[in-house]
Amino acid sequence: MAVLVTLMVVLLPDGHQARIMPPAVVAVADYAQAVPPPAGDQHPVSGGRAAPVEVGHPVTVTAGGQTIVLRTWRVGGTEAVVAVSSKPFPMPPQAQGVAGSGMAWSARLGRLSLYCLNGRTSELVAAPVRAADLAALAALLPLA
């Protein structure tokens, strides 16, 4: 599966958006969009504190010269991808800086909300939730 995902990220970038989006961000977004929704009677994250459960195994990809480790976490009925890299994730053109968080940014890409915190270890969270809900979801996830 890791080989398939890597080939998909490298060979099938997202057309027009791939030209304007940083390759590392495109790779994370493409991976997150390829994650199938959870089956069964799952409930989306709301005010409750669901414990995150790792789904599958970590996958390592390289995009634009940046090595990225991707992990998928299920929280309630939502699956989120946490991407970790030793290099900062570049800010896409339509992203907004997050006040008071240094080099943090957030963006919307199709059905995904993205939240990035760049630092010694940079982390990018991608999930199919409303932008307003992503911070609460990210706070539940085990990051680097």
PDB file of N, CA, C and O in Angstrom, residues 21-83:
ATOM      1  N   MET A  21       0.454  24.873  -5.574  1.00  0.00           N
ATOM      2  CA  MET A  21       0.617  24.405  -4.201  1.00  0.00           C
ATOM      3  C   MET A  21       2.017  23.836  -4.012  1.00  0.00           C
ATOM      4  O   MET A  21       2.538  23.181  -4.904  1.00  0.00           O
ATOM      5  N   PRO A  22       2.620  24.040  -2.838  1.00  0.00           N
ATOM      6  CA  PRO A  22       3.915  23.409  -2.576  1.00  0.00           C
ATOM      7  C   PRO A  22       3.789  21.886  -2.645  1.00  0.00           C
ATOM      8  O   PRO A  22       2.802  21.313  -2.163  1.00  0.00           O
ATOM      9  N   PRO A  23       4.755  21.209  -3.257  1.00  0.00           N
ATOM     10  CA  PRO A  23       4.671  19.747  -3.433  1.00  0.00           C
ATOM     11  C   PRO A  23       4.438  18.978  -2.128  1.00  0.00           C
ATOM     12  O   PRO A  23       3.699  17.997  -2.113  1.00  0.00           O
ATOM     13  N   ALA A  24       5.049  19.399  -1.031  1.00  0.00           N
ATOM     14  CA  ALA A  24       4.866  18.687   0.238  1.00  0.00           C
ATOM     15  C   ALA A  24       3.422  18.782   0.711  1.00  0.00           C
ATOM     16  O   ALA A  24       2.855  17.810   1.215  1.00  0.00           O
ATOM     17  N   VAL A  25       2.798  19.930   0.522  1.00  0.00           N
ATOM     18  CA  VAL A  25       1.399  20.114   0.936  1.00  0.00           C
ATOM     19  C   VAL A  25       0.482  19.296   0.030  1.00  0.00           C
ATOM     20  O   VAL A  25      -0.465  18.652   0.496  1.00  0.00           O
ATOM     21  N   VAL A  26       0.762  19.272  -1.262  1.00  0.00           N
ATOM     22  CA  VAL A  26      -0.014  18.465  -2.207  1.00  0.00           C
ATOM     23  C   VAL A  26       0.078  16.986  -1.830  1.00  0.00           C
ATOM     24  O   VAL A  26      -0.925  16.270  -1.835  1.00  0.00           O
ATOM     25  N   ALA A  27       1.272  16.520  -1.480  1.00  0.00           N
ATOM     26  CA  ALA A  27       1.458  15.115  -1.119  1.00  0.00           C
ATOM     27  C   ALA A  27       0.612  14.750   0.102  1.00  0.00           C
ATOM     28  O   ALA A  27      -0.054  13.712   0.120  1.00  0.00           O
ATOM     29  N   VAL A  28       0.603  15.604   1.114  1.00  0.00           N
ATOM     30  CA  VAL A  28      -0.184  15.339   2.325  1.00  0.00           C
ATOM     31  C   VAL A  28      -1.672  15.363   2.001  1.00  0.00           C
ATOM     32  O   VAL A  28      -2.433  14.483   2.417  1.00  0.00           O
ATOM     33  N   ALA A  29      -2.107  16.369   1.236  1.00  0.00           N
ATOM     34  CA  ALA A  29      -3.527  16.485   0.885  1.00  0.00           C
ATOM     35  C   ALA A  29      -3.983  15.298   0.037  1.00  0.00           C
ATOM     36  O   ALA A  29      -5.060  14.740   0.278  1.00  0.00           O
ATOM     37  N   ASP A  30      -3.185  14.899  -0.943  1.00  0.00           N
ATOM     38  CA  ASP A  30      -3.556  13.744  -1.777  1.00  0.00           C
ATOM     39  C   ASP A  30      -3.666  12.477  -0.935  1.00  0.00           C
ATOM     40  O   ASP A  30      -4.583  11.676  -1.113  1.00  0.00           O
ATOM     41  N   TYR A  31      -2.742  12.292  -0.014  1.00  0.00           N
ATOM     42  CA  TYR A  31      -2.783  11.122   0.863  1.00  0.00           C
ATOM     43  C   TYR A  31      -4.050  11.161   1.725  1.00  0.00           C
ATOM     44  O   TYR A  31      -4.765  10.171   1.844  1.00  0.00           O
ATOM     45  N   ALA A  32      -4.335  12.311   2.319  1.00  0.00           N
ATOM     46  CA  ALA A  32      -5.514  12.445   3.183  1.00  0.00           C
ATOM     47  C   ALA A  32      -6.808  12.225   2.404  1.00  0.00           C
ATOM     48  O   ALA A  32      -7.750  11.609   2.911  1.00  0.00           O
ATOM     49  N   GLN A  33      -6.863  12.680   1.156  1.00  0.00           N
ATOM     50  CA  GLN A  33      -8.066  12.483   0.347  1.00  0.00           C
ATOM     51  C   GLN A  33      -8.228  11.024  -0.067  1.00  0.00           C
ATOM     52  O   GLN A  33      -9.335  10.580  -0.347  1.00  0.00           O
ATOM     53  N   ALA A  34      -7.127  10.270  -0.092  1.00  0.00           N
ATOM     54  CA  ALA A  34      -7.191   8.857  -0.478  1.00  0.00           C
ATOM     55  C   ALA A  34      -7.599   7.957   0.695  1.00  0.00           C
ATOM     56  O   ALA A  34      -7.927   6.797   0.480  1.00  0.00           O
ATOM     57  N   VAL A  35      -7.585   8.494   1.907  1.00  0.00           N
ATOM     58  CA  VAL A  35      -7.961   7.696   3.084  1.00  0.00           C
ATOM     59  C   VAL A  35      -9.471   7.458   3.025  1.00  0.00           C
ATOM     60  O   VAL A  35     -10.255   8.405   2.980  1.00  0.00           O
ATOM     61  N   PRO A  36      -9.891   6.195   3.017  1.00  0.00           N
ATOM     62  CA  PRO A  36     -11.331   5.922   2.966  1.00  0.00           C
ATOM     63  C   PRO A  36     -11.997   6.317   4.277  1.00  0.00           C
ATOM     64  O   PRO A  36     -11.385   6.227   5.343  1.00  0.00           O
ATOM     65  N   PRO A  37     -13.241   6.789   4.215  1.00  0.00           N
ATOM     66  CA  PRO A  37     -13.943   7.147   5.448  1.00  0.00           C
ATOM     67  C   PRO A  37     -14.161   5.908   6.306  1.00  0.00           C
ATOM     68  O   PRO A  37     -14.237   4.793   5.785  1.00  0.00           O
ATOM     69  N   PRO A  38     -14.246   6.097   7.625  1.00  0.00           N
ATOM     70  CA  PRO A  38     -14.452   4.935   8.491  1.00  0.00           C
ATOM     71  C   PRO A  38     -15.794   4.275   8.215  1.00  0.00           C
ATOM     72  O   PRO A  38     -16.772   4.942   7.899  1.00  0.00           O
ATOM     73  N   ALA A  39     -15.815   2.959   8.309  1.00  0.00           N
ATOM     74  CA  ALA A  39     -17.048   2.204   8.093  1.00  0.00           C
ATOM     75  C   ALA A  39     -17.761   2.023   9.421  1.00  0.00           C
ATOM     76  O   ALA A  39     -17.171   2.151  10.484  1.00  0.00           O
ATOM     77  N   GLY A  40     -19.021   1.747   9.340  1.00  0.00           N
ATOM     78  CA  GLY A  40     -19.756   1.415  10.556  1.00  0.00           C
ATOM     79  C   GLY A  40     -20.426   2.599  11.197  1.00  0.00           C
ATOM     80  O   GLY A  40     -20.642   3.636  10.588  1.00  0.00           O
ATOM     81  N   ASP A  41     -20.698   2.449  12.472  1.00  0.00           N
ATOM     82  CA  ASP A  41     -21.484   3.410  13.224  1.00  0.00           C
ATOM     83  C   ASP A  41     -20.585   4.375  13.985  1.00  0.00           C
ATOM     84  O   ASP A  41     -20.624   4.447  15.204  1.00  0.00           O
ATOM     85  N   GLN A  42     -19.743   5.113  13.288  1.00  0.00           N
ATOM     86  CA  GLN A  42     -18.853   6.078  13.913  1.00  0.00           C
ATOM     87  C   GLN A  42     -19.564   7.420  14.016  1.00  0.00           C
ATOM     88  O   GLN A  42     -20.429   7.739  13.230  1.00  0.00           O
ATOM     89  N   HIS A  43     -19.156   8.226  14.972  1.00  0.00           N
ATOM     90  CA  HIS A  43     -19.745   9.548  15.142  1.00  0.00           C
ATOM     91  C   HIS A  43     -18.649  10.586  15.043  1.00  0.00           C
ATOM     92  O   HIS A  43     -17.583  10.418  15.618  1.00  0.00           O
ATOM     93  N   PRO A  44     -18.921  11.707  14.331  1.00  0.00           N
ATOM     94  CA  PRO A  44     -17.903  12.728  14.197  1.00  0.00           C
ATOM     95  C   PRO A  44     -17.544  13.340  15.550  1.00  0.00           C
ATOM     96  O   PRO A  44     -18.300  13.277  16.498  1.00  0.00           O
ATOM     97  N   VAL A  45     -16.378  13.980  15.579  1.00  0.00           N
ATOM     98  CA  VAL A  45     -15.933  14.643  16.792  1.00  0.00           C
ATOM     99  C   VAL A  45     -16.873  15.789  17.090  1.00  0.00           C
ATOM    100  O   VAL A  45     -17.187  16.591  16.228  1.00  0.00           O
ATOM    101  N   SER A  46     -17.343  15.847  18.319  1.00  0.00           N
ATOM    102  CA  SER A  46     -18.129  16.999  18.761  1.00  0.00           C
ATOM    103  C   SER A  46     -17.483  17.472  20.050  1.00  0.00           C
ATOM    104  O   SER A  46     -16.284  17.434  20.166  1.00  0.00           O
ATOM    105  N   GLY A  47     -18.250  17.842  21.025  1.00  0.00           N
ATOM    106  CA  GLY A  47     -17.685  18.340  22.261  1.00  0.00           C
ATOM    107  C   GLY A  47     -16.991  17.276  23.085  1.00  0.00           C
ATOM    108  O   GLY A  47     -16.223  17.581  23.976  1.00  0.00           O
ATOM    109  N   GLY A  48     -17.217  15.997  22.795  1.00  0.00           N
ATOM    110  CA  GLY A  48     -16.644  14.919  23.596  1.00  0.00           C
ATOM    111  C   GLY A  48     -15.167  14.722  23.354  1.00  0.00           C
ATOM    112  O   GLY A  48     -14.590  15.251  22.435  1.00  0.00           O
ATOM    113  N   ARG A  49     -14.546  13.922  24.197  1.00  0.00           N
ATOM    114  CA  ARG A  49     -13.115  13.638  24.097  1.00  0.00           C
ATOM    115  C   ARG A  49     -12.895  12.196  23.671  1.00  0.00           C
ATOM    116  O   ARG A  49     -12.658  11.323  24.486  1.00  0.00           O
ATOM    117  N   ALA A  50     -13.003  11.929  22.376  1.00  0.00           N
ATOM    118  CA  ALA A  50     -12.753  10.579  21.874  1.00  0.00           C
ATOM    119  C   ALA A  50     -11.246  10.341  21.860  1.00  0.00           C
ATOM    120  O   ALA A  50     -10.467  11.229  21.538  1.00  0.00           O
ATOM    121  N   ALA A  51     -10.841   9.131  22.206  1.00  0.00           N
ATOM    122  CA  ALA A  51      -9.418   8.786  22.180  1.00  0.00           C
ATOM    123  C   ALA A  51      -9.004   8.473  20.748  1.00  0.00           C
ATOM    124  O   ALA A  51      -9.672   7.697  20.064  1.00  0.00           O
ATOM    125  N   PRO A  52      -7.908   9.051  20.270  1.00  0.00           N
ATOM    126  CA  PRO A  52      -7.454   8.748  18.912  1.00  0.00           C
ATOM    127  C   PRO A  52      -6.900   7.332  18.815  1.00  0.00           C
ATOM    128  O   PRO A  52      -6.262   6.836  19.735  1.00  0.00           O
ATOM    129  N   VAL A  53      -7.168   6.694  17.673  1.00  0.00           N
ATOM    130  CA  VAL A  53      -6.688   5.346  17.393  1.00  0.00           C
ATOM    131  C   VAL A  53      -5.932   5.395  16.073  1.00  0.00           C
ATOM    132  O   VAL A  53      -6.471   5.869  15.067  1.00  0.00           O
ATOM    133  N   GLU A  54      -4.685   4.906  16.063  1.00  0.00           N
ATOM    134  CA  GLU A  54      -3.917   4.912  14.823  1.00  0.00           C
ATOM    135  C   GLU A  54      -4.471   3.868  13.872  1.00  0.00           C
ATOM    136  O   GLU A  54      -4.774   2.746  14.268  1.00  0.00           O
ATOM    137  N   VAL A  55      -4.619   4.256  12.604  1.00  0.00           N
ATOM    138  CA  VAL A  55      -5.150   3.386  11.561  1.00  0.00           C
ATOM    139  C   VAL A  55      -3.996   3.043  10.613  1.00  0.00           C
ATOM    140  O   VAL A  55      -3.353   3.929  10.058  1.00  0.00           O
ATOM    141  N   GLY A  56      -3.737   1.768  10.437  1.00  0.00           N
ATOM    142  CA  GLY A  56      -2.666   1.351   9.536  1.00  0.00           C
ATOM    143  C   GLY A  56      -1.291   1.621  10.117  1.00  0.00           C
ATOM    144  O   GLY A  56      -1.116   1.731  11.335  1.00  0.00           O
ATOM    145  N   HIS A  57      -0.315   1.746   9.221  1.00  0.00           N
ATOM    146  CA  HIS A  57       1.072   1.948   9.604  1.00  0.00           C
ATOM    147  C   HIS A  57       1.568   3.267   9.038  1.00  0.00           C
ATOM    148  O   HIS A  57       1.043   3.753   8.037  1.00  0.00           O
ATOM    149  N   PRO A  58       2.605   3.845   9.643  1.00  0.00           N
ATOM    150  CA  PRO A  58       3.177   5.075   9.083  1.00  0.00           C
ATOM    151  C   PRO A  58       3.684   4.841   7.658  1.00  0.00           C
ATOM    152  O   PRO A  58       4.148   3.756   7.326  1.00  0.00           O
ATOM    153  N   VAL A  59       3.556   5.867   6.850  1.00  0.00           N
ATOM    154  CA  VAL A  59       4.018   5.830   5.465  1.00  0.00           C
ATOM    155  C   VAL A  59       4.992   6.987   5.281  1.00  0.00           C
ATOM    156  O   VAL A  59       4.707   8.105   5.720  1.00  0.00           O
ATOM    157  N   THR A  60       6.134   6.729   4.659  1.00  0.00           N
ATOM    158  CA  THR A  60       7.112   7.782   4.395  1.00  0.00           C
ATOM    159  C   THR A  60       7.118   8.083   2.905  1.00  0.00           C
ATOM    160  O   THR A  60       7.209   7.171   2.084  1.00  0.00           O
ATOM    161  N   VAL A  61       6.996   9.374   2.574  1.00  0.00           N
ATOM    162  CA  VAL A  61       7.050   9.821   1.186  1.00  0.00           C
ATOM    163  C   VAL A  61       8.042  10.979   1.096  1.00  0.00           C
ATOM    164  O   VAL A  61       8.365  11.615   2.102  1.00  0.00           O
ATOM    165  N   THR A  62       8.502  11.238  -0.117  1.00  0.00           N
ATOM    166  CA  THR A  62       9.338  12.402  -0.378  1.00  0.00           C
ATOM    167  C   THR A  62       8.665  13.208  -1.468  1.00  0.00           C
ATOM    168  O   THR A  62       8.289  12.671  -2.511  1.00  0.00           O
ATOM    169  N   ALA A  63       8.471  14.492  -1.207  1.00  0.00           N
ATOM    170  CA  ALA A  63       7.834  15.385  -2.174  1.00  0.00           C
ATOM    171  C   ALA A  63       8.580  16.708  -2.178  1.00  0.00           C
ATOM    172  O   ALA A  63       8.786  17.308  -1.119  1.00  0.00           O
ATOM    173  N   GLY A  64       8.994  17.139  -3.349  1.00  0.00           N
ATOM    174  CA  GLY A  64       9.729  18.390  -3.452  1.00  0.00           C
ATOM    175  C   GLY A  64      11.007  18.382  -2.627  1.00  0.00           C
ATOM    176  O   GLY A  64      11.398  19.412  -2.091  1.00  0.00           O
ATOM    177  N   GLY A  65      11.636  17.207  -2.500  1.00  0.00           N
ATOM    178  CA  GLY A  65      12.862  17.086  -1.726  1.00  0.00           C
ATOM    179  C   GLY A  65      12.644  17.019  -0.216  1.00  0.00           C
ATOM    180  O   GLY A  65      13.602  16.981   0.543  1.00  0.00           O
ATOM    181  N   GLN A  66      11.413  16.992   0.221  1.00  0.00           N
ATOM    182  CA  GLN A  66      11.086  16.955   1.647  1.00  0.00           C
ATOM    183  C   GLN A  66      10.587  15.569   2.028  1.00  0.00           C
ATOM    184  O   GLN A  66       9.647  15.060   1.435  1.00  0.00           O
ATOM    185  N   THR A  67      11.217  14.950   3.030  1.00  0.00           N
ATOM    186  CA  THR A  67      10.783  13.651   3.529  1.00  0.00           C
ATOM    187  C   THR A  67       9.694  13.872   4.565  1.00  0.00           C
ATOM    188  O   THR A  67       9.844  14.682   5.487  1.00  0.00           O
ATOM    189  N   ILE A  68       8.601  13.125   4.410  1.00  0.00           N
ATOM    190  CA  ILE A  68       7.413  13.307   5.246  1.00  0.00           C
ATOM    191  C   ILE A  68       6.961  11.945   5.752  1.00  0.00           C
ATOM    192  O   ILE A  68       6.862  10.994   4.980  1.00  0.00           O
ATOM    193  N   VAL A  69       6.675  11.849   7.045  1.00  0.00           N
ATOM    194  CA  VAL A  69       6.097  10.639   7.630  1.00  0.00           C
ATOM    195  C   VAL A  69       4.625  10.925   7.878  1.00  0.00           C
ATOM    196  O   VAL A  69       4.269  11.900   8.547  1.00  0.00           O
ATOM    197  N   LEU A  70       3.763  10.076   7.304  1.00  0.00           N
ATOM    198  CA  LEU A  70       2.311  10.250   7.387  1.00  0.00           C
ATOM    199  C   LEU A  70       1.713   9.170   8.281  1.00  0.00           C
ATOM    200  O   LEU A  70       2.014   7.987   8.112  1.00  0.00           O
ATOM    201  N   ARG A  71       0.870   9.597   9.209  1.00  0.00           N
ATOM    202  CA  ARG A  71       0.133   8.663  10.064  1.00  0.00           C
ATOM    203  C   ARG A  71      -1.337   9.046   9.996  1.00  0.00           C
ATOM    204  O   ARG A  71      -1.676  10.224   9.951  1.00  0.00           O
ATOM    205  N   THR A  72      -2.196   8.046  10.029  1.00  0.00           N
ATOM    206  CA  THR A  72      -3.635   8.290  10.010  1.00  0.00           C
ATOM    207  C   THR A  72      -4.202   7.933  11.377  1.00  0.00           C
ATOM    208  O   THR A  72      -3.910   6.863  11.913  1.00  0.00           O
ATOM    209  N   TRP A  73      -5.017   8.831  11.904  1.00  0.00           N
ATOM    210  CA  TRP A  73      -5.643   8.646  13.209  1.00  0.00           C
ATOM    211  C   TRP A  73      -7.150   8.741  13.072  1.00  0.00           C
ATOM    212  O   TRP A  73      -7.651   9.599  12.346  1.00  0.00           O
ATOM    213  N   ARG A  74      -7.861   7.880  13.767  1.00  0.00           N
ATOM    214  CA  ARG A  74      -9.332   7.943  13.821  1.00  0.00           C
ATOM    215  C   ARG A  74      -9.719   8.508  15.184  1.00  0.00           C
ATOM    216  O   ARG A  74      -9.293   8.023  16.222  1.00  0.00           O
ATOM    217  N   VAL A  75     -10.524   9.560  15.137  1.00  0.00           N
ATOM    218  CA  VAL A  75     -11.070  10.160  16.358  1.00  0.00           C
ATOM    219  C   VAL A  75     -12.573  10.205  16.162  1.00  0.00           C
ATOM    220  O   VAL A  75     -13.081  10.974  15.343  1.00  0.00           O
ATOM    221  N   GLY A  76     -13.296   9.350  16.887  1.00  0.00           N
ATOM    222  CA  GLY A  76     -14.738   9.253  16.662  1.00  0.00           C
ATOM    223  C   GLY A  76     -14.971   8.782  15.237  1.00  0.00           C
ATOM    224  O   GLY A  76     -14.447   7.776  14.815  1.00  0.00           O
ATOM    225  N   GLY A  77     -15.730   9.534  14.469  1.00  0.00           N
ATOM    226  CA  GLY A  77     -16.016   9.189  13.084  1.00  0.00           C
ATOM    227  C   GLY A  77     -15.175   9.943  12.081  1.00  0.00           C
ATOM    228  O   GLY A  77     -15.493   9.982  10.902  1.00  0.00           O
ATOM    229  N   THR A  78     -14.084  10.549  12.524  1.00  0.00           N
ATOM    230  CA  THR A  78     -13.250  11.345  11.637  1.00  0.00           C
ATOM    231  C   THR A  78     -11.867  10.732  11.544  1.00  0.00           C
ATOM    232  O   THR A  78     -11.294  10.321  12.547  1.00  0.00           O
ATOM    233  N   GLU A  79     -11.341  10.663  10.320  1.00  0.00           N
ATOM    234  CA  GLU A  79      -9.971  10.214  10.126  1.00  0.00           C
ATOM    235  C   GLU A  79      -9.131  11.419   9.721  1.00  0.00           C
ATOM    236  O   GLU A  79      -9.502  12.170   8.822  1.00  0.00           O
ATOM    237  N   ALA A  80      -8.038  11.604  10.436  1.00  0.00           N
ATOM    238  CA  ALA A  80      -7.142  12.731  10.189  1.00  0.00           C
ATOM    239  C   ALA A  80      -5.752  12.205   9.888  1.00  0.00           C
ATOM    240  O   ALA A  80      -5.315  11.200  10.453  1.00  0.00           O
ATOM    241  N   VAL A  81      -5.054  12.888   9.009  1.00  0.00           N
ATOM    242  CA  VAL A  81      -3.683  12.545   8.671  1.00  0.00           C
ATOM    243  C   VAL A  81      -2.770  13.556   9.363  1.00  0.00           C
ATOM    244  O   VAL A  81      -3.003  14.767   9.293  1.00  0.00           O
ATOM    245  N   VAL A  82      -1.756  13.048  10.044  1.00  0.00           N
ATOM    246  CA  VAL A  82      -0.739  13.889  10.654  1.00  0.00           C
ATOM    247  C   VAL A  82       0.558  13.633   9.900  1.00  0.00           C
ATOM    248  O   VAL A  82       1.035  12.497   9.846  1.00  0.00           O
ATOM    249  N   ALA A  83       1.080  14.686   9.295  1.00  0.00           N
ATOM    250  CA  ALA A  83       2.326  14.603   8.541  1.00  0.00           C
ATOM    251  C   ALA A  83       3.420  15.291   9.353  1.00  0.00           C
ATOM    252  O   ALA A  83       3.206  16.393   9.872  1.00  0.00           O
TER     253      ALA A  83
END
